[in-house]
Amino acid sequence: PFLDNILKHETFRKGEVTVNFIKQNPDLFNFKAPRNRATKLVTYLGDVIVNGNSDVKKLDPTKTFVTPVVPKFDANASFPKGTKDLLTELGPDKFSQWLKNEKKVHFTDTTMRDAHQSLLATRMRTYDMLKVAEGYAKNNPNIFSMEVWGGATFDVCMRFLQENPWERLQLLRKSMPNVLLQMLIRGSNGVGYTAYSDNLIESFVQQSWENGVDIFRIFDSLNWMKSIAPCIEHVRNKTDGLAEGSICYTNDILDPKNKKYNLKYFTTLAKDIENAGAHILAIKDMAGLLKPYAAFELVSALKQEVNIPIHLHTHDTSSIQSATYLKAIEAGVDVVDVALGGLSGLTSQPNFNSVAEMMKFNERESDLNIDSLNEYSNYWETVREYYYPFESGLKAGSGEVFKHEIPGGQYSNLKPQAQALGLEDRFHEITKMYGDVNLLFGDIVKVTPSSKVVGDMAQYLVSNNLTVQDVLERGDTISFPQSVVSFFKGDLGQPVGGFPKDLQKLILKDEAPYTDRPNAHIEPLDIDAEYADFKKIFENDLSRKIDFTDFLSYKLYPKVFTDAYNKHLKYDSLINLPTKNFFYGMERGEEIIVELDKGKTLLITLDSIGRANEDGIVKVYFKVNGQVRTVQIKDES
Ligand code: 3PY
Ligand code: ZN
């Protein structure tokens, strides 16, 4: 590579080389390690063939897969105008007014974010999204927005899928330039589980916008305005995108015994969000607790109280949430969140295809191509099979959600977590305990990350055969999970009505709690200095260019980023590897095509797998574009 750099250097090519040429051109030393991507790719495949993908915990050897059918679209046609074009034309404030004045009901498609987060533990790969993104945006340009980023996807992308979340965003942006792209951001907790310094979140918001996000759905896991408002401000100050502030719905506004989370509470919070500068108000019903008649009351009241459009999000865990949409639409809600049929229902969003049918011939019907939506639903139904190890196992709607109030996204993760703790047969004890812990904590808003605290505590109590009563009676002798201690200290902010004081004492022991913003206890980031240090460590080894977005990934998830980086060094990018092969390797004789870059394609065949030698090394024989490649893999079994 050094010689290569010399030969390519402008001075050299002009024939102007002097004796000081090398000394004067330190950039000659900027070369990357040879990419050798094919070898790295077959090393990955060899690893999975011999040892399996460590993320796949249960394999069904009888499982067969059908190739998904990608609905047709014209690759050469230009993109029809959509909401993104309108935002560019109007700017965020006028766009918000436009939306409020629309008569028809609009739809956000969550298939590429919340749907798989809530059904498949967030494992959906960019590969499967990109197959349909362009066609979907061309065939269905009247969709209000595509939720494609944020929430748990950021973490899972790196942690389990060996992907770069920013690359996913950039690629989806390119494939869907006409439709608004939406993300979910946890206020001061960003896309993490704890508070970060304000300037880190500000930078994150700005980069998210620059890389493709248009709508920022902002919430706080305790509905704390002090965490929501700064994030709305970042969107207003640093982007030309839309700030969508959320009220997280919990409990039941129609329950006369519910004195805390009643209609007044939600309308006051909504007003605060509007006053903080939000362009859209979201009702974020993360657990699917907003029942139809309550939705009518809530949306009607909010329509009176606030002047910005209202966007409703729910999860269909109970299976009655399309009725909630019907009543919300009757009350004038502006946008609802839905997922394409194949990835809808249960802990995911209500079924887009069916809700679109529900609205047919109604005065608020939207201009949708339902036949096309059905084709895409079929695509996702087939793709979903690749992800079978990540299914939650929930087979039918559950009315119990109104008791335990577990968010959809958490529900699909709770079972594997219980399994990992050897508590699979006590799953319903955990869900019941979750409800008990919520009451013990004073009935809090439960959504990431506060929901994780409740989940951790519930699992802890069940696995140690403790009850809520035990906590109250002898909590001073119990050492609680770290997340619980941190929560009671104030690290996630302040819950509605404050912490139960006696319990807080039992849990914190001698530690003192605080009540101001967690960010006040975090030093602002010295971005320039830290970015420079980061580059020194990470810059030159990867085949791709490391940039500022990587720095943000690192600051949010230092260990996860570093692990993903090291895996990238070993395997290079796996983004173009088909999902079946990513999770399950290859079968003998199987041939696959992997497009490394535009126009650079590998035809890979698995010829044979040797036996482990006495050191446990297995030789795996591939053909890559006709040439034999052998990799040696350590059998870890
Ligand atoms: C997330 O924060 O990831 C959520 O989806 C919360 O509902
Ligand atoms: Zn959700």
Tab-separated table of C-alpha atoms in Angstrom, residues 7 14 118 192 207 217 248 323 427 538 596 619:
chain	number	residue	atom	x	y	z
A	7	LEU	CA	2.492	5.749	-7.443
A	14	LYS	CA	3.641	14.796	-12.544
A	118	SER	CA	-41.422	-5.504	19.689
A	192	GLY	CA	-29.269	4.683	25.675
A	207	GLN	CA	-25.993	14.224	13.243
A	217	ARG	CA	-40.235	11.486	18.541
A	248	CYS	CA	-46.311	8.446	27.612
A	323	ALA	CA	-60.697	-0.241	18.090
A	427	PHE	CA	-42.502	-16.317	33.241
A	538	PHE	CA	-9.730	3.902	15.978
A	596	LEU	CA	-19.628	-6.381	-1.619
A	619	LYS	CA	-10.987	-26.653	7.848
